[in-house]
Amino acid sequence: MASSPILTTSLPQKQLTTSSSSAAGFRLPPPEKLAVLLDKSESVDLVKQIHAAILRRNLFLHPYHPVLNLKLHRAYASHGKIHHSLSLIHQTIDPDLFLFSAAINTASTNGLRDQAFLLYFQLLSSETVPNEFTFSSILKSCSTQSVKAVHTHVLKFGLGLDPYVATGLVDVYARGGGDVVSAQKVFDRMPERSIVSSTAMITCYAKQGNVEAARALFERVPETERDIVSWNVMIDGYAQHGFPCEALMLFRELLAKGRPKPDEITVVATLSACSQIGALESGRWIHVFIKRSRIRVNVKVCTALIDMYSKCGSLEEAVSVFNDAPRKDVVAWNAMIAGYAVHGYSQDALRLFDEMQGTAGLQPTDITFVATLQACAHAGLVEEGVRMFESMGQEYGIKPKIEHYGCLVSLLGRAGRLKQAYEIIKNMEMEADSVIWSSLLGSCKLRGDFVLGKEITEYLIRRNITNSGTYVLLSNMYASVSDYEGVAKVRSLMKEKTIVKEPGVSAIEVDDRVHEFRAGDRNHLQSKEIYTMVRKMSERIKSCGYVPDTDAVLQDLEETEKEESLEVHSERLAIAYGLISTKPGSPLRIFKNLRVCSDCHTVTKLISKITGRKIVMRDRNRFHHFVDGSCSCGDFCGPCKRRTDQILSDWSKKGKAGIWSRSCTA
DNA sequence: GTGAGTTGTT
């Protein structure tokens, strides 16, 4: 195998040392001394000097010193000189098993999978017998495809029960698609399980989303053996598979136990859980905790903080972390750009996009473009967005993914260019998913293009690529043109196909606890007070001229029942709870898993006006900042804005402003 | 003289 050209010039060469050591006037240290020097060498230059010395000594130490060769390999690798380190094996005649295994390990841990396999094959053909070290190293380079062959070799050499090899196998089976069956087979046969092998198996379960199995195994590990990695895997497993509350609870449990000490990874996983449920107070607490403990604020921790603050509704704090970050990589920039975009600060997002390439000298990635296109879509910057989309391929050589097409379709759709958006979906090189269709359908509803909307929906139902949202949108479209037969038809279709509308859940964090509400929920301890407040809110806004928009209600109900069903939408329960449990004038932060319905959007604007409260609401799509009767999203639907404006103008004529805040928030 | 499990952005 040929070594890389840089190596032959930058590594000391044998031919440079033509004379013996005595001729150069030095007495070379003995091999043992050189080995010690290599182990504690602090610079590459020193390693190179020692390397040169070893080569000189080789003149009378033949063939070569295998231990020194190995130490040299490790010294180069530890200074990040991977290619120097690997080229040593190519310059060695008949490398021994130690050097082979070490080199395979270096290649594997540095992502040079092909190199690792070439070395492995070279080893096999050299009649050297691989051992457990070799396999634990080569397994790190295995994919789900190649693992079967290597597993066979493992069995052939009788190493299937070695704890390191078996752990490696479990780890590979857990990666990629995740072959739990094979992973479990290996794991079950292990005569002795260490915390490391159990953690590999827990990871495998967690990656499958089987958090119950993961937790069960985690609980089986004796408490004294659980190290921080196993806690991290479990916390992150919850956080990444739809159990953010469990992740936070487990983090609290870890703190209560006092050991092991949380590290950078623990806080990144926990912050991600906070972002998902909008637990701002918990997120802030963790930020303080990081500052107080010895946790390094590295770029990943910074990014997790930026993401947490922006997703929890505090863009200001996200910006402050971003500005103070000592080092920012493209991921950190992406998180900040996405933060601006989701809050509707589109100009700032675009400014950052320029700064990132200018002062910071970083190249945008496909994710940067998702964020910037979203910024354009949220602000209705159609021309900028289209230009951005085109430049992505033309100037940056980034192939658009379905997410980018999604932004483009939403951008054009919202602007009323429905036909053009439709054409884009039809001409994409990939299959459209339900997300992109829902976006176009939403625009059809927004723009009142019932004909196109109906055509698309029927096509989707025929092709069976629907989600519950498709049916809801279709029903809403029928309702908006008062076609109640159509509404009934959709309803029976949903019943027939047993499609259940995804339940809307709204959450609000009060006193470091997250309170969740579903529509009509009566599970909360203060349910009685909450409903009293809900009714009070309805009376107030109705007395100001608000009329419920019952078209948004899908169920077959009488008009008054429809009103009642709107009244107890999850976001209204969350707002009511916020009003009775926080100080007057303090902002409310509400989080919803679905998009806020247009009626609730109107109502929330009115409540913000009457109570003088700022209400920040995060829905599936973006943030809405309700202040003094208007919303930062610029009202995603026309009728909604007209309704609110009318109500507010009539109301101020009656001179009723301010009553609410005195009577209801004391 | 060699080896194991965990982390961020849509």
XYZ file of N, CA and C in Angstrom, chain A residues 537-629:
279
model
N -63.558 34.827 31.081
C -62.892 35.337 29.869
C -63.886 35.408 28.719
N -64.660 34.342 28.544
C -65.604 34.296 27.430
C -66.629 35.415 27.539
N -67.164 35.597 28.749
C -68.173 36.647 28.931
C -67.600 38.010 28.576
N -66.394 38.264 29.075
C -65.773 39.570 28.817
C -65.603 39.820 27.334
N -65.011 38.864 26.662
C -64.730 39.132 25.250
C -66.016 39.164 24.421
N -67.009 38.410 24.840
C -68.279 38.462 24.116
C -68.950 39.816 24.318
N -68.847 40.321 25.533
C -69.472 41.616 25.802
C -68.796 42.720 24.990
N -67.595 42.417 24.484
C -66.898 43.394 23.654
C -67.186 43.175 22.177
N -67.982 42.178 21.869
C -68.354 41.993 20.474
C -67.761 40.762 19.809
N -67.034 39.944 20.581
C -66.476 38.728 19.991
C -67.568 37.691 19.746
N -67.545 37.107 18.549
C -68.473 36.030 18.222
C -67.650 34.796 17.892
N -67.905 33.671 18.577
C -67.090 32.477 18.304
C -67.176 32.055 16.833
N -66.050 31.628 16.291
C -65.977 31.191 14.902
C -66.149 29.673 14.888
N -67.383 29.237 14.905
C -67.673 27.812 15.097
C -67.342 26.948 13.876
N -66.942 27.589 12.752
C -66.567 26.798 11.575
C -65.361 25.899 11.849
N -64.590 26.301 12.843
C -63.380 25.531 13.123
C -63.681 24.214 13.840
N -64.934 24.060 14.286
C -65.276 22.855 15.042
C -65.670 21.728 14.098
N -65.035 20.596 14.297
C -65.231 19.493 13.370
C -66.394 18.595 13.741
N -66.644 18.451 15.044
C -67.672 17.514 15.468
C -69.070 17.969 15.053
N -69.960 16.994 14.988
C -71.348 17.269 14.632
C -72.094 17.704 15.893
N -72.141 19.001 16.109
C -72.724 19.488 17.359
C -73.680 20.638 17.074
N -74.541 20.885 18.049
C -75.394 22.070 17.975
C -74.500 23.299 18.093
N -74.996 24.442 17.632
C -74.202 25.667 17.651
C -73.656 26.003 19.053
N -74.529 25.883 20.070
C -74.062 26.230 21.422
C -73.009 25.245 21.918
N -73.187 23.994 21.515
C -72.203 22.985 21.912
C -70.859 23.264 21.247
N -70.936 23.727 19.978
C -69.695 24.075 19.272
C -68.970 25.204 19.998
N -69.749 26.177 20.430
C -69.142 27.291 21.178
C -68.452 26.783 22.426
N -69.149 25.869 23.111
C -68.564 25.327 24.333
C -67.290 24.554 24.038
N -67.298 23.850 22.902
C -66.112 23.066 22.569
C -64.917 23.980 22.277
N -65.188 25.146 21.658
C -64.104 26.105 21.415
C -63.605 26.694 22.725
N -64.551 26.940 23.612
C -64.238 27.609 24.873
C -63.231 26.824 25.708
N -63.270 25.500 25.580
C -62.373 24.688 26.403
C -61.199 24.126 25.613
N -60.861 24.757 24.476
C -59.641 24.363 23.753
C -58.465 24.436 24.728
N -57.509 23.518 24.510
C -56.440 23.373 25.493
C -55.708 24.681 25.788
N -55.493 25.524 24.764
C -54.742 26.757 25.022
C -55.487 27.706 25.941
N -56.847 27.644 25.874
C -57.605 28.557 26.738
C -57.531 28.125 28.195
N -57.492 26.799 28.402
C -57.348 26.302 29.780
C -55.984 26.716 30.325
N -54.963 26.594 29.469
C -53.603 26.947 29.902
C -53.515 28.439 30.217
N -54.133 29.272 29.376
C -54.112 30.722 29.618
C -54.857 31.035 30.925
N -56.024 30.406 31.091
C -56.808 30.645 32.306
C -56.001 30.283 33.541
N -55.302 29.151 33.478
C -54.490 28.749 34.621
C -53.376 29.764 34.858
N -52.778 30.234 33.781
C -51.726 31.243 33.894
C -52.252 32.504 34.558
N -53.458 32.920 34.177
C -54.024 34.155 34.723
C -54.288 34.056 36.221
N -54.743 32.884 36.674
C -55.051 32.789 38.102
C -53.840 32.431 38.954
N -52.740 32.012 38.331
C -51.630 31.550 39.162
C -50.357 32.379 39.037
N -50.403 33.461 38.286
C -49.202 34.301 38.205
C -49.574 35.753 38.514
N -48.548 36.541 38.819
C -48.768 37.945 39.195
C -49.356 38.748 38.047
N -50.258 39.699 38.323
C -50.814 40.533 37.257
C -49.688 41.218 36.490
N -49.815 41.278 35.192
C -48.826 41.975 34.380
C -47.664 41.116 33.924
N -47.457 39.939 34.575
C -46.332 39.116 34.142
C -46.707 38.364 32.866
N -45.728 38.132 32.003
C -46.049 37.476 30.729
C -46.434 36.009 30.904
N -47.240 35.500 29.993
C -47.605 34.081 30.003
C -46.936 33.412 28.816
N -46.436 32.210 29.040
C -45.840 31.456 27.933
C -46.571 30.147 27.779
N -47.186 29.967 26.618
C -47.998 28.787 26.368
C -47.356 27.976 25.237
N -47.415 26.655 25.370
C -46.844 25.785 24.341
C -47.872 24.798 23.860
N -47.991 24.714 22.545
C -49.007 23.835 21.994
C -48.375 22.898 20.973
N -48.836 21.643 20.938
C -48.243 20.687 20.002
C -48.804 20.848 18.584
N -50.002 21.397 18.453
C -50.581 21.615 17.121
C -50.541 23.106 16.805
N -51.046 23.450 15.632
C -51.112 24.874 15.315
C -52.314 25.470 16.024
N -52.149 26.703 16.446
C -53.239 27.369 17.150
C -54.380 27.626 16.148
N -55.625 27.363 16.570
C -56.732 27.544 15.640
C -57.047 29.031 15.529
N -57.687 29.407 14.440
C -57.856 30.837 14.174
C -58.752 31.488 15.225
N -59.708 30.737 15.756
C -60.573 31.323 16.776
C -59.781 31.604 18.057
N -58.945 30.631 18.456
C -58.138 30.845 19.654
C -57.148 31.984 19.435
N -56.690 32.139 18.209
C -55.762 33.220 17.886
C -56.435 34.562 18.142
N -57.673 34.693 17.677
C -58.437 35.923 17.909
C -58.637 36.154 19.407
N -59.061 35.098 20.079
C -59.352 35.201 21.511
C -58.100 35.615 22.293
N -56.967 35.016 21.943
C -55.744 35.321 22.673
C -55.332 36.785 22.477
N -55.544 37.276 21.263
C -55.241 38.689 21.030
C -56.094 39.562 21.948
N -57.382 39.234 22.010
C -58.286 40.023 22.856
C -57.884 39.943 24.321
N -57.525 38.740 24.762
C -57.138 38.587 26.165
C -55.884 39.409 26.473
N -54.943 39.425 25.517
C -53.724 40.204 25.755
C -54.073 41.683 25.913
N -55.059 42.127 25.164
C -55.476 43.530 25.252
C -56.151 43.816 26.600
N -57.078 42.942 26.951
C -57.875 43.200 28.147
C -57.054 43.095 29.425
N -56.175 42.099 29.477
C -55.438 41.862 30.721
C -54.139 42.656 30.784
N -53.730 43.219 29.668
C -52.454 43.916 29.639
C -51.280 42.960 29.781
N -51.521 41.688 29.501
C -50.448 40.699 29.616
C -49.837 40.429 28.245
N -48.536 40.181 28.259
C -47.897 39.698 27.041
C -48.093 38.184 27.055
N -48.595 37.623 25.973
C -48.764 36.180 25.910
C -47.902 35.645 24.772
N -46.951 34.802 25.122
C -46.098 34.196 24.103
C -46.602 32.785 23.878
N -46.964 32.476 22.652
C -47.490 31.138 22.385
C -46.677 30.451 21.293
N -46.172 29.283 21.636
C -45.440 28.519 20.623
C -46.374 27.447 20.096
N -46.575 27.392 18.815
C -47.351 26.282 18.268
C -46.443 25.418 17.409
N -47.011 24.479 16.697
C -46.206 23.531 15.935
C -45.300 24.255 14.929
N -45.732 25.399 14.499
C -45.084 26.094 13.406
C -44.110 27.197 13.818
N -44.507 27.980 14.813
C -43.741 29.186 15.121
C -44.198 29.802 16.429
N -43.584 30.947 16.758
C -43.997 31.678 17.952
C -44.972 32.784 17.594
N -45.923 32.987 18.462
C -46.820 34.136 18.350
C -46.601 34.973 19.604
N -46.294 36.259 19.430
C -46.175 37.154 20.580
C -47.405 38.054 20.588
N -48.316 37.791 21.525
C -49.532 38.599 21.599
C -49.300 39.760 22.553
N -49.382 40.970 22.053
C -49.202 42.145 22.898
C -50.272 43.171 22.541
N -50.997 43.621 23.556
C -51.946 44.710 23.390
C -52.895 44.515 22.196
N -53.377 43.301 22.042
C -54.394 43.063 21.027
C -53.894 42.732 19.637
